N, C-alpha and C. Protein backbone atom coordinates (compact mmCIF):
# COMPACT_ATOMS: atom_id res chain seq x y z
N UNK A 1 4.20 -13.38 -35.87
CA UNK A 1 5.50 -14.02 -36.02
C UNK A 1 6.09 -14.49 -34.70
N UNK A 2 5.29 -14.26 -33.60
CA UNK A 2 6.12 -14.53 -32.92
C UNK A 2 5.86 -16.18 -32.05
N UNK A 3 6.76 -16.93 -31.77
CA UNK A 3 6.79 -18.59 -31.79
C UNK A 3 6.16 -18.76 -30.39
N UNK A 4 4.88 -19.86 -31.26
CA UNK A 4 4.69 -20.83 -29.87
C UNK A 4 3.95 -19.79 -28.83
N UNK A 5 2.95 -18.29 -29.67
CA UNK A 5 2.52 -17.39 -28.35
C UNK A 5 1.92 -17.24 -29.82
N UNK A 6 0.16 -16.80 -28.91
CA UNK A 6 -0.75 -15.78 -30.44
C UNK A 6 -1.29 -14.93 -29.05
N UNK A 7 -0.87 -13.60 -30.12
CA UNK A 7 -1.81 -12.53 -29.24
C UNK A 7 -3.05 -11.35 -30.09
N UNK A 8 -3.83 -11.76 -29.21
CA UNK A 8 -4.73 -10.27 -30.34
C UNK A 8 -4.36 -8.79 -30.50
N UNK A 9 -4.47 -8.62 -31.12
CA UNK A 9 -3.93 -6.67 -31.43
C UNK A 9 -5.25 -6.37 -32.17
N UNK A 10 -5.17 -5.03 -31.20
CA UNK A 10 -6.09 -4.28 -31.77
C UNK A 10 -5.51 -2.85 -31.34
N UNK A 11 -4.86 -2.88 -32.89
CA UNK A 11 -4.17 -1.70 -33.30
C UNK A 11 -5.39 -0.39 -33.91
N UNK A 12 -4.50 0.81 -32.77
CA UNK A 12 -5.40 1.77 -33.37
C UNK A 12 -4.09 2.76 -33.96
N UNK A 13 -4.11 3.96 -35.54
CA UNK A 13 -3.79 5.01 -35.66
C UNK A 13 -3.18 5.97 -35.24
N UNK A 14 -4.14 6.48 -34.26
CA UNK A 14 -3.83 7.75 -33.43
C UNK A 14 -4.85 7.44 -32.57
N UNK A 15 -4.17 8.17 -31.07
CA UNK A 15 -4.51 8.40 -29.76
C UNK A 15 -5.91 8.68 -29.86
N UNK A 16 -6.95 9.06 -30.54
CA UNK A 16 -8.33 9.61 -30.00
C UNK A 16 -8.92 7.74 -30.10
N UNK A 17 -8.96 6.65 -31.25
CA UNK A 17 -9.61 5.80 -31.12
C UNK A 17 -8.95 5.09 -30.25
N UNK A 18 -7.54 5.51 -29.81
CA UNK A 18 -6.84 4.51 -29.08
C UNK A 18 -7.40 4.38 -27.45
N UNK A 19 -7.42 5.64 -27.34
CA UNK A 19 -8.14 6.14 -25.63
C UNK A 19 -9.23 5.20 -25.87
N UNK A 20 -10.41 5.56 -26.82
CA UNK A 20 -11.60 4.99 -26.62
C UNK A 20 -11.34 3.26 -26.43
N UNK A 21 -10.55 2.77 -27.30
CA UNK A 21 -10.49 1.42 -27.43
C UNK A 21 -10.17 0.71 -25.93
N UNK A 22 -8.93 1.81 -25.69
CA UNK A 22 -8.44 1.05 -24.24
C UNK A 22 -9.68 1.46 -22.54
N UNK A 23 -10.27 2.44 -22.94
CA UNK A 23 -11.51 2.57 -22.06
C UNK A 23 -12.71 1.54 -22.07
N UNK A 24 -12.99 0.85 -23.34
CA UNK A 24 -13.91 -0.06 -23.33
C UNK A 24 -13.31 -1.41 -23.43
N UNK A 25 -12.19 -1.80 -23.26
CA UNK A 25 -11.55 -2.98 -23.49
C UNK A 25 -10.55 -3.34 -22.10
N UNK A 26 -10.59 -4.76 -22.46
CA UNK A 26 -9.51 -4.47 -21.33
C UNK A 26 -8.30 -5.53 -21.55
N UNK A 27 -6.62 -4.78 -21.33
CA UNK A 27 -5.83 -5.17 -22.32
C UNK A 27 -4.67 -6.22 -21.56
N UNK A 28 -4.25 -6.49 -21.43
CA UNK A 28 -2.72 -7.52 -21.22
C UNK A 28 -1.75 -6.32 -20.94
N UNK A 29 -1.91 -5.61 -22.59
CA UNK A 29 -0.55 -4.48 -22.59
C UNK A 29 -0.63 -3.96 -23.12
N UNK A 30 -0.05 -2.95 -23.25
CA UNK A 30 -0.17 -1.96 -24.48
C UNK A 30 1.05 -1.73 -25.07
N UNK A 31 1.08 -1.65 -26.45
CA UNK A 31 1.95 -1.56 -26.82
C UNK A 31 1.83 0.21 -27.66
N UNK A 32 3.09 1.09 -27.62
CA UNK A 32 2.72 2.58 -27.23
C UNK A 32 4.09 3.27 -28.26
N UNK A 33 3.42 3.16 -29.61
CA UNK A 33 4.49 4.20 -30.88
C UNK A 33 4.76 5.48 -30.12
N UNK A 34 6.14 5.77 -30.32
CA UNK A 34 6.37 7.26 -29.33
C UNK A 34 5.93 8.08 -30.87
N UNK A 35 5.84 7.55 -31.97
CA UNK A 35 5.07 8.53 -32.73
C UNK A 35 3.96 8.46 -33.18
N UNK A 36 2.61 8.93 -32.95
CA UNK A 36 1.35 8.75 -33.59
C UNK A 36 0.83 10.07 -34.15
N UNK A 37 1.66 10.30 -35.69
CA UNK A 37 0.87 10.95 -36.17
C UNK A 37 1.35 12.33 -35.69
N UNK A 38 0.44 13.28 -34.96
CA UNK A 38 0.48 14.54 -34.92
C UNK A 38 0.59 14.29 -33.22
N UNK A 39 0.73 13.39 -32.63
CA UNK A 39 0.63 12.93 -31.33
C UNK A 39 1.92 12.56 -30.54
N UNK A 40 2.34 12.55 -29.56
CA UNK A 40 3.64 12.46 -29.06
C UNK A 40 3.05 11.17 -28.35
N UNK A 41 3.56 10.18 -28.21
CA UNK A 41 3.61 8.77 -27.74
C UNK A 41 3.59 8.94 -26.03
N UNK A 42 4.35 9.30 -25.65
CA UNK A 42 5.13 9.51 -24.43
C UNK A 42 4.04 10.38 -23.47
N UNK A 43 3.62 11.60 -24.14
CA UNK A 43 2.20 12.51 -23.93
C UNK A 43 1.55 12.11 -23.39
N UNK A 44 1.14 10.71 -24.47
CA UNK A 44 -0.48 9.91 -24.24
C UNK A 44 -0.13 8.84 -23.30
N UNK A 45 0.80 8.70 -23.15
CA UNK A 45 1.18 8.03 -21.81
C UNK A 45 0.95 8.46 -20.69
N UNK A 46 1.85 9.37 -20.48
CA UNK A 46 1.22 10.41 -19.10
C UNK A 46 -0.13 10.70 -19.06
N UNK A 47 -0.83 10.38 -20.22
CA UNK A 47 -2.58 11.11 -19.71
C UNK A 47 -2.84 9.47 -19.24
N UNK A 48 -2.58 8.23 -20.31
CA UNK A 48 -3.19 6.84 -19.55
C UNK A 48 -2.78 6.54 -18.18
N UNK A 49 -1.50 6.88 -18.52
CA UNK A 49 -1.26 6.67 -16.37
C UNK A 49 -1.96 7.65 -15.57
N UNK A 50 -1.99 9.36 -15.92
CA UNK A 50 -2.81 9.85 -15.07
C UNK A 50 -4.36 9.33 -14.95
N UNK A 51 -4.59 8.44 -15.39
CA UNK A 51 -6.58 7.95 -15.56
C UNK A 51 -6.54 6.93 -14.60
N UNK A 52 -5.47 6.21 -13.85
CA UNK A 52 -5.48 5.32 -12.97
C UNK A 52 -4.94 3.92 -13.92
N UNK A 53 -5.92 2.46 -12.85
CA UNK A 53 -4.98 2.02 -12.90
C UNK A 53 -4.54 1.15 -14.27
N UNK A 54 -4.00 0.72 -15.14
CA UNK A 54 -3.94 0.49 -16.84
C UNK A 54 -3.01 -0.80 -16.75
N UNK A 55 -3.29 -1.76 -18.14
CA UNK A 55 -2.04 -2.18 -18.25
C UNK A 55 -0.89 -1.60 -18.29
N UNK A 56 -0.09 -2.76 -18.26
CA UNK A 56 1.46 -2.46 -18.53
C UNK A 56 1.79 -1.55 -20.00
N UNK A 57 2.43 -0.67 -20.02
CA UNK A 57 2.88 0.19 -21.31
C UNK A 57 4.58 -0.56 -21.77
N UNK A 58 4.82 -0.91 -23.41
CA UNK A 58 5.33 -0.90 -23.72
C UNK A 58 5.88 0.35 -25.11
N UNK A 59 6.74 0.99 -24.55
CA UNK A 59 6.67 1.87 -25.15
C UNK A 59 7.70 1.74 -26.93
N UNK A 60 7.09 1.92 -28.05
CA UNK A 60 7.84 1.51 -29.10
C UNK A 60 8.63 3.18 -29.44
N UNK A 61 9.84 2.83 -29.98
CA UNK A 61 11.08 4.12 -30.34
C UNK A 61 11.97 4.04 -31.12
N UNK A 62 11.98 5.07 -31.72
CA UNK A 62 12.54 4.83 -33.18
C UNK A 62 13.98 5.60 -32.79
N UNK A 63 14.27 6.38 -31.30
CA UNK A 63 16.04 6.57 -31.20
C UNK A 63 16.59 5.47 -30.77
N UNK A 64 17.68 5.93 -31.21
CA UNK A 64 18.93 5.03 -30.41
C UNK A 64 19.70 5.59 -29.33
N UNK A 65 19.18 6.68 -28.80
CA UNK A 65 19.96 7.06 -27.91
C UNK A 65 19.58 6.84 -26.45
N UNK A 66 18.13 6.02 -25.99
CA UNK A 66 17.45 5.18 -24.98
C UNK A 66 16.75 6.27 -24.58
N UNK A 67 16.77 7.72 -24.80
CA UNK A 67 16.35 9.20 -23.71
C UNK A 67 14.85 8.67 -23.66
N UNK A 68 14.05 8.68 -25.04
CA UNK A 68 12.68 8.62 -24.88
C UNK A 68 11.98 7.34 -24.20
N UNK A 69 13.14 6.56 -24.18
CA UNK A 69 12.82 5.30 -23.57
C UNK A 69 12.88 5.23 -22.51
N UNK A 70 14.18 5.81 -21.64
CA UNK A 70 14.41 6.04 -20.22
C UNK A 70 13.67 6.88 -19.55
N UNK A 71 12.87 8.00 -20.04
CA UNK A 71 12.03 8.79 -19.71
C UNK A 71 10.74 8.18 -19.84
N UNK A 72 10.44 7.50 -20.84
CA UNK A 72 9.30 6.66 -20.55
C UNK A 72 8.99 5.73 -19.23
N UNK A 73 9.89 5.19 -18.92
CA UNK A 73 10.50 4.29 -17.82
C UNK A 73 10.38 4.98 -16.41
N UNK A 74 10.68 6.19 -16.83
CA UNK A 74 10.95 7.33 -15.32
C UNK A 74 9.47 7.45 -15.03
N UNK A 75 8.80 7.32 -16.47
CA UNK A 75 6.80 7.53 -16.20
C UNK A 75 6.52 6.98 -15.94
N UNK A 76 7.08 5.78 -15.48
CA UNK A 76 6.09 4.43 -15.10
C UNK A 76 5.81 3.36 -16.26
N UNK A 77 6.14 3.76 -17.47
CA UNK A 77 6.03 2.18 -18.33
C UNK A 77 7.00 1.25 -18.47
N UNK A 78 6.88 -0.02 -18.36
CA UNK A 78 6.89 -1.55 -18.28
C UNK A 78 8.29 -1.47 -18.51
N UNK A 79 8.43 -1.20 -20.50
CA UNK A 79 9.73 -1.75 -21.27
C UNK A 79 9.50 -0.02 -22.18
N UNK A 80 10.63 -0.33 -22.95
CA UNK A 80 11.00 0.07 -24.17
C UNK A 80 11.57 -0.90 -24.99
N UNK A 81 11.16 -0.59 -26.28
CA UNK A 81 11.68 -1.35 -27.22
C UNK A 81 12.25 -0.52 -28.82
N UNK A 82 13.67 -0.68 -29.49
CA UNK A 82 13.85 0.16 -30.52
C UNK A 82 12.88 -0.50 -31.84
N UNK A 83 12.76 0.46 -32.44
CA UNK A 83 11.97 -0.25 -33.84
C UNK A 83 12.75 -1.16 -34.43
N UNK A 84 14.11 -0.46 -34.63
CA UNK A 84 15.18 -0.89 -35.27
C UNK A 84 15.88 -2.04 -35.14
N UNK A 85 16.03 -2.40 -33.66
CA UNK A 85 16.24 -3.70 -33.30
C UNK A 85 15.00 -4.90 -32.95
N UNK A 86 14.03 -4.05 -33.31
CA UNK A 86 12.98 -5.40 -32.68
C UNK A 86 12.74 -6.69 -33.54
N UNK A 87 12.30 -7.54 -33.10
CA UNK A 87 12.39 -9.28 -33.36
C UNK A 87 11.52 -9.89 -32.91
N UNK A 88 10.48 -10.61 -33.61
CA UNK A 88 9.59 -11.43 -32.54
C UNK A 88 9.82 -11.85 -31.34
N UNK A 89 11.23 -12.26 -31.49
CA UNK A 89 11.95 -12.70 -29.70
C UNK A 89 11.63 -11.99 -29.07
N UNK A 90 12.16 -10.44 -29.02
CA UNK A 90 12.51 -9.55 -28.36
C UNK A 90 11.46 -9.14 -27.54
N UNK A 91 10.14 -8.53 -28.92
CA UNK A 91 8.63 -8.95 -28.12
C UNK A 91 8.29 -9.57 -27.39
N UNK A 92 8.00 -10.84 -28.11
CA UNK A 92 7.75 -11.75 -27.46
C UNK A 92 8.19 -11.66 -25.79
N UNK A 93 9.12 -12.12 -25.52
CA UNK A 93 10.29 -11.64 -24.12
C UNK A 93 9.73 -10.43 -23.66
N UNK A 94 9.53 -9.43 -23.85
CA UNK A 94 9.17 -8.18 -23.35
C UNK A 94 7.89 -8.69 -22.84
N UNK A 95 6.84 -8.35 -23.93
CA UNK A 95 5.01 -8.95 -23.67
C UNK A 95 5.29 -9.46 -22.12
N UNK A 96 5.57 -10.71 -22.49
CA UNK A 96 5.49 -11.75 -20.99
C UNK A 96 5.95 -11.43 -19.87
N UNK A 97 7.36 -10.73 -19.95
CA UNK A 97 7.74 -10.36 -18.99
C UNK A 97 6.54 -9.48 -18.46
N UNK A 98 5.96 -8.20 -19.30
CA UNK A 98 5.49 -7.22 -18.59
C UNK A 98 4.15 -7.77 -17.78
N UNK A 99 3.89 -9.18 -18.57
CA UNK A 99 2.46 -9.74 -18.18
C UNK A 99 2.79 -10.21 -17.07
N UNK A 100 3.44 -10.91 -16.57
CA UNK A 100 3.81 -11.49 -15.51
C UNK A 100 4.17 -10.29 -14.41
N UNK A 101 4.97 -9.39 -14.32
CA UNK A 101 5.05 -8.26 -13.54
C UNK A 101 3.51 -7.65 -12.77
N UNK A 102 2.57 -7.52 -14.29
CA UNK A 102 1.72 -7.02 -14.03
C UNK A 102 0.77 -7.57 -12.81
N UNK A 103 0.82 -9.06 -13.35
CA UNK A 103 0.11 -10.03 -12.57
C UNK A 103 0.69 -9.94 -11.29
N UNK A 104 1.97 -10.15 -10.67
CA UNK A 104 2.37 -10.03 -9.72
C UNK A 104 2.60 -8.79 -8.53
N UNK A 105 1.98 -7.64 -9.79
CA UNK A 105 1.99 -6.20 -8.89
C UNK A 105 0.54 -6.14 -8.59
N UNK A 106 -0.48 -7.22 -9.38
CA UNK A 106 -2.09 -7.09 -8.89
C UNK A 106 -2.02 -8.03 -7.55
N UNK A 107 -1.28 -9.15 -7.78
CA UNK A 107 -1.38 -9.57 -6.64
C UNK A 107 -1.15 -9.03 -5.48
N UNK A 108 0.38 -8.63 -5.67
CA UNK A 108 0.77 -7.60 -4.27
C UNK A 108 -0.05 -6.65 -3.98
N UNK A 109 -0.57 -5.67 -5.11
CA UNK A 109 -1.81 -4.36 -4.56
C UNK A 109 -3.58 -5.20 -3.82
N UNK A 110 -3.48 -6.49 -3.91
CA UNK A 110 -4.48 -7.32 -3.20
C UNK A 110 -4.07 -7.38 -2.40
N UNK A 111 -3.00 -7.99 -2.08
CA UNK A 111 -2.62 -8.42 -0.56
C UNK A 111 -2.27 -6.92 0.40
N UNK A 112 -1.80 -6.00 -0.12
CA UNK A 112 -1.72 -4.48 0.51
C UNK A 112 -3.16 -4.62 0.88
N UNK A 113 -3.82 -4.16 0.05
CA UNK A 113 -5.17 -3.83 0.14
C UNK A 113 -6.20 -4.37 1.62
N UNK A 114 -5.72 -6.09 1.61
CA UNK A 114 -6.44 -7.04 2.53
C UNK A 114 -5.37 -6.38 3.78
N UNK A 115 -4.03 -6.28 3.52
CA UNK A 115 -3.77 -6.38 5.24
C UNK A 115 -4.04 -4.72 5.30
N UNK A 116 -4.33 -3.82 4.73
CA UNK A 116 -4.29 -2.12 5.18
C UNK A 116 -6.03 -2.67 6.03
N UNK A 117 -6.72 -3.66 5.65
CA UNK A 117 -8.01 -3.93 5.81
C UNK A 117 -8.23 -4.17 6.79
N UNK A 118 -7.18 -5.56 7.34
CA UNK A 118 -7.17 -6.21 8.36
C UNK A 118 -6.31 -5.23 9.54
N UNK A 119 -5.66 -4.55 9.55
CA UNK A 119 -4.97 -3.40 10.27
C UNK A 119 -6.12 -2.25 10.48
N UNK A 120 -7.12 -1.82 9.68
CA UNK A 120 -7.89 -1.03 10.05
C UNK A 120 -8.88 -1.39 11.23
N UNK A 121 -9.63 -2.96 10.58
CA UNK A 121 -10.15 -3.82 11.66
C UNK A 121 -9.43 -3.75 13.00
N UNK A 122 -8.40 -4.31 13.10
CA UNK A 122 -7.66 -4.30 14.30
C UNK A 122 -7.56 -2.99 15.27
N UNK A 123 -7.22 -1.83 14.24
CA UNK A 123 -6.92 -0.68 15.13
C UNK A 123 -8.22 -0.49 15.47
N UNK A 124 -9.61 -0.51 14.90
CA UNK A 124 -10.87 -0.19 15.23
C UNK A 124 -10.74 -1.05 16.64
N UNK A 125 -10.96 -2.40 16.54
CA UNK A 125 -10.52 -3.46 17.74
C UNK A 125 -10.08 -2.75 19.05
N UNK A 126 -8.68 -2.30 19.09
CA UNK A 126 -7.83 -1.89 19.74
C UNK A 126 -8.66 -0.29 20.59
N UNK A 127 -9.06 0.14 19.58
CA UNK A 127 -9.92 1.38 19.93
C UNK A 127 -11.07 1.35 20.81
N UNK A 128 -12.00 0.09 20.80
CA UNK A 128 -12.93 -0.28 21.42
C UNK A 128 -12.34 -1.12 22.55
N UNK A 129 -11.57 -1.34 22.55
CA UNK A 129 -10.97 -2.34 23.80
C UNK A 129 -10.70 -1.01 24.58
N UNK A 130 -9.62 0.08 24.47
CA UNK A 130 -8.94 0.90 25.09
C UNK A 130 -10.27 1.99 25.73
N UNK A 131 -11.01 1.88 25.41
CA UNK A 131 -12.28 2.98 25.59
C UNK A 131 -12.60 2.15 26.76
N UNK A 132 -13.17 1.12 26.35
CA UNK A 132 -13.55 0.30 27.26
C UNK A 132 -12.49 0.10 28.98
N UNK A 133 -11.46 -0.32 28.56
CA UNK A 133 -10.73 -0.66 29.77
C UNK A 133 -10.42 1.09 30.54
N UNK A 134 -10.89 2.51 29.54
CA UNK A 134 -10.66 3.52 30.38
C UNK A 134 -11.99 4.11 30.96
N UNK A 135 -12.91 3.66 30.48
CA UNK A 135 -14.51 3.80 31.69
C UNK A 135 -13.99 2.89 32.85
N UNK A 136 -13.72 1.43 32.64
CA UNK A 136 -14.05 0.85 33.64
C UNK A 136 -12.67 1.61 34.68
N UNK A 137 -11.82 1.62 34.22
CA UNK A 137 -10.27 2.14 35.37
C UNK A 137 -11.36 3.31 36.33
N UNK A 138 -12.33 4.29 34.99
CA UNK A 138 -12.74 5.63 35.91
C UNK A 138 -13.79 5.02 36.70
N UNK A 139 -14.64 4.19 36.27
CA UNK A 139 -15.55 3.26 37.25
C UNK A 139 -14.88 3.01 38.45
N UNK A 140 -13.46 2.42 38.69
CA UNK A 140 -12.99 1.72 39.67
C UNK A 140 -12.49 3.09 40.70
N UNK A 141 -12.11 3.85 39.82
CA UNK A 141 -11.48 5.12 40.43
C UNK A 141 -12.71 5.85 41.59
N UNK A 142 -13.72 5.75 40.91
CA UNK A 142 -14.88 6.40 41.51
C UNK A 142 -15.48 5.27 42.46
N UNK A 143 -15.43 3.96 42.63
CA UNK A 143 -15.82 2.74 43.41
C UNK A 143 -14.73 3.18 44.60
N UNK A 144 -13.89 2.99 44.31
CA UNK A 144 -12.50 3.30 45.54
C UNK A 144 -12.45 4.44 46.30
N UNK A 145 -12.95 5.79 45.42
CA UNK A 145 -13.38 6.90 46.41
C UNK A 145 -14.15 6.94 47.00
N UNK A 146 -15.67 6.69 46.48
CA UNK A 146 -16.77 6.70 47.43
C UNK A 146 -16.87 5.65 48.32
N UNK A 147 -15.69 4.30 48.39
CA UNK A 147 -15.74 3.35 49.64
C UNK A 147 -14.61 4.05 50.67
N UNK A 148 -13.81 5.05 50.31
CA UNK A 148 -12.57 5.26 50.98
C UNK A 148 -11.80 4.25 50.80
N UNK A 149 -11.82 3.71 49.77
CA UNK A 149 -10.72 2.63 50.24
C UNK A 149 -9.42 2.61 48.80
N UNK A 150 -8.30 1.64 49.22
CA UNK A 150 -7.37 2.33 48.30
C UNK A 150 -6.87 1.22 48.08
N UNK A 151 -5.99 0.84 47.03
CA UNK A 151 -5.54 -0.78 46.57
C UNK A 151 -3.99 -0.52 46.12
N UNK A 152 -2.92 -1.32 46.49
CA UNK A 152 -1.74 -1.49 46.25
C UNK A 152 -1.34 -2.80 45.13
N UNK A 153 -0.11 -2.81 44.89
CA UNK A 153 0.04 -4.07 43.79
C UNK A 153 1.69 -4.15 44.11
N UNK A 154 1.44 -4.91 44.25
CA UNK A 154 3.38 -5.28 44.53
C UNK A 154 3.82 -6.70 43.51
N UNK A 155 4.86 -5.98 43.23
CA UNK A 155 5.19 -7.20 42.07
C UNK A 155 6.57 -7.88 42.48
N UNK A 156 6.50 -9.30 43.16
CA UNK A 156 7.66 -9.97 43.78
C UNK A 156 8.34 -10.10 43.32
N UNK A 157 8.47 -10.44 42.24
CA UNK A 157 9.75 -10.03 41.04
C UNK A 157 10.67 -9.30 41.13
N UNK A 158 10.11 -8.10 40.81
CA UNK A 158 11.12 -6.77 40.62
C UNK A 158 10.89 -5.62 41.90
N UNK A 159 10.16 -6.28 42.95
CA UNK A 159 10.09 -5.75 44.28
C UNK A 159 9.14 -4.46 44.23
N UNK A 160 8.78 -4.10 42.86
CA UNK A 160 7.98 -2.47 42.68
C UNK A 160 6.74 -2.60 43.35
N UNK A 161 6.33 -1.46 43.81
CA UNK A 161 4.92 -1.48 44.33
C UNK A 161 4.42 -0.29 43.72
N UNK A 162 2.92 -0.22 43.44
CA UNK A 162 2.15 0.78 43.24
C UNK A 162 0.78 1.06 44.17
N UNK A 163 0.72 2.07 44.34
CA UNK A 163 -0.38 2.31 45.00
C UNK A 163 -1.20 2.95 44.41
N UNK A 164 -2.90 2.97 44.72
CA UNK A 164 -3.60 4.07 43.83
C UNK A 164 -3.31 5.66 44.96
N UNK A 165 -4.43 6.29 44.16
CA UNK A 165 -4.50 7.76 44.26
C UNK A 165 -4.57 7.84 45.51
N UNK A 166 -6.44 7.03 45.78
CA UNK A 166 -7.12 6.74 47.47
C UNK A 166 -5.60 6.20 48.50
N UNK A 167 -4.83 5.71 47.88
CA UNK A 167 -3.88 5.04 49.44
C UNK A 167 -3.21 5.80 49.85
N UNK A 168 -2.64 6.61 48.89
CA UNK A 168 -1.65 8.02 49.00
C UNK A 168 -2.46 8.24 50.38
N UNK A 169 -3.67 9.27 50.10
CA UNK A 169 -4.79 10.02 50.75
C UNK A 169 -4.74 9.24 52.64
N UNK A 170 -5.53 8.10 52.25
CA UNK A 170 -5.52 7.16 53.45
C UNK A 170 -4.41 7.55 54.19
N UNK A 171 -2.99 6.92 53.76
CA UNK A 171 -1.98 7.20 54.55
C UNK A 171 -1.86 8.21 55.20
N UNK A 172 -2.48 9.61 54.21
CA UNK A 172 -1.83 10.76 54.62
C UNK A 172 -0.25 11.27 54.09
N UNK A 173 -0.20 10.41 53.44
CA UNK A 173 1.06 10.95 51.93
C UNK A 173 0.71 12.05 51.08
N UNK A 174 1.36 12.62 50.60
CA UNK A 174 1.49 13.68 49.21
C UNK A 174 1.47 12.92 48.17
N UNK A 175 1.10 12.43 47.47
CA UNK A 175 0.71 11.27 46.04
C UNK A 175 1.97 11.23 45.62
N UNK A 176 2.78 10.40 45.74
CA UNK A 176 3.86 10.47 45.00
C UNK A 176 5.14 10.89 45.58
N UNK A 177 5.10 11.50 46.43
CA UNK A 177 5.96 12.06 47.04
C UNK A 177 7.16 11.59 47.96
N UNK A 178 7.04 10.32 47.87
CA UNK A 178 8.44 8.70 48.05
C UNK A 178 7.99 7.66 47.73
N UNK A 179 8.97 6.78 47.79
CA UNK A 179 8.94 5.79 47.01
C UNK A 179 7.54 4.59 47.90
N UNK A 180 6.75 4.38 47.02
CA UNK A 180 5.83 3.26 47.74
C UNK A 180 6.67 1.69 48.03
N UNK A 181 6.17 1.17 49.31
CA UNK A 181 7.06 -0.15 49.86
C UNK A 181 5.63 -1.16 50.31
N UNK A 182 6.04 -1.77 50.71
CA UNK A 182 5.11 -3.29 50.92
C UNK A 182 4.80 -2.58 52.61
C-alpha cells in the first residue's frame, strides 16, 4: 500500500527463522514486532545489534506510552512506529528515512575507516623519519667528538645561539652553564 515505493518483505513469525533469514540475507531494514510470540521484540534486538554490524531496526509497538519505543531508540534502533497509528505514509517516511541514514552512516564509517588508514600510514611515516634523523644526530654527535670539533648556530632573527655539547668542552665551559653568544 504504500505509493509510488515497492518493497520486498520477507516476513518471518518468530525470532529463530528470523535470525536465520537475516544471517543469510541481506536487508535495507528491518522491520522489528516488539511482540513475537513467546519472544520479546526489543530482546532480539539487543542480540542483532550485539552480532555487529545490521541494518537499520525499525521497531513496531503496540503502547502508547513511547517507553518501549524510547528504549528501543536508547539501543540503537533507527525509528519506532505505533501499530495503532501506522499508515503507509508513515512507513513509507520512516523506511527511507532509515535507508538514507543508513547509507550515510556507511559512508561516514568508510571515510573513518580510510583516514584512521591514512593516519596510521603517516604516523608509521613519521616514525621512520624520526628514527632516522636520531641515528644520524648520534652519527654527527660521534663525528664531532672524535674530530674535537664543535658547531654553533646562531639565528639573526631572534639573536639565539646554540652550541653543541663538543663547544661547551672546547671552550672549557660547564655545558650550559651561561648563556651562549656569537
Amino acid at each position: 500500500k504504500v505509493p509510488a515505493q515497492r518493497y520486498e518483505l520477507d516476513w518471518r513469525a518468530d525470532s529463530g527463522p528470523a535470525l536465520q533469514s537475516r544471517s543469510r540475507g541481506s536487508f535495507d531494514v528491518c522491520l522489528l514486532d516488539e511482540r513475537l510470540g513467546r519472544e520479546n521484540g526489543l530482546d532480539l534486538f539487543k542480540a542483532i545489534a550485539d552480532a555487529g554490524r545490521n541494518p537499520p531496526v525499525i521497531l513496531l509497538t503496540g503502547r502508547s506510552d513511547h517507553g518501549g519505543g524510547l528504549e528501543a531508540i536508547e539501543a540503537g534502533a533507527a525509528d519506532y512506529l505505533s501499530r495503532t497509528n501506522l499508515n503507509p505514509e508513515i512507513l513509507e517516511r520512516s523506511i527511507r528515512y532509515c535507508m538514507q541514514t543508513a547509507r550515510a552512516s556507511e559512508t561516514l564509517r568508510k571515510s573513518r575507516d580510510e583516514l584512521e588508514a591514512c593516519v596510521r600510514e603517516r604516523t608509521e611515516e613519521l616514525c621512520r623519519a624520526n628514527e632516522a634523523l636520531r641515528l644520524n644526530m648520534e652519527r654527527l654527535r660521534l663525528a664531532h667528538q672524535a674530530a674535537g670539533a664543535g658547531v654553533w648556530e646562531w639565528d639573526l632573527i631572534t639573536n639565539d645561539n646554540v652550541w653543541s655539547e663538543e663547544l661547551w668542552r672546547l671552550y672549557g665551559l660547564e655545558p650550559h652553564g651561561c648563556e651562549p653568544s656569537y
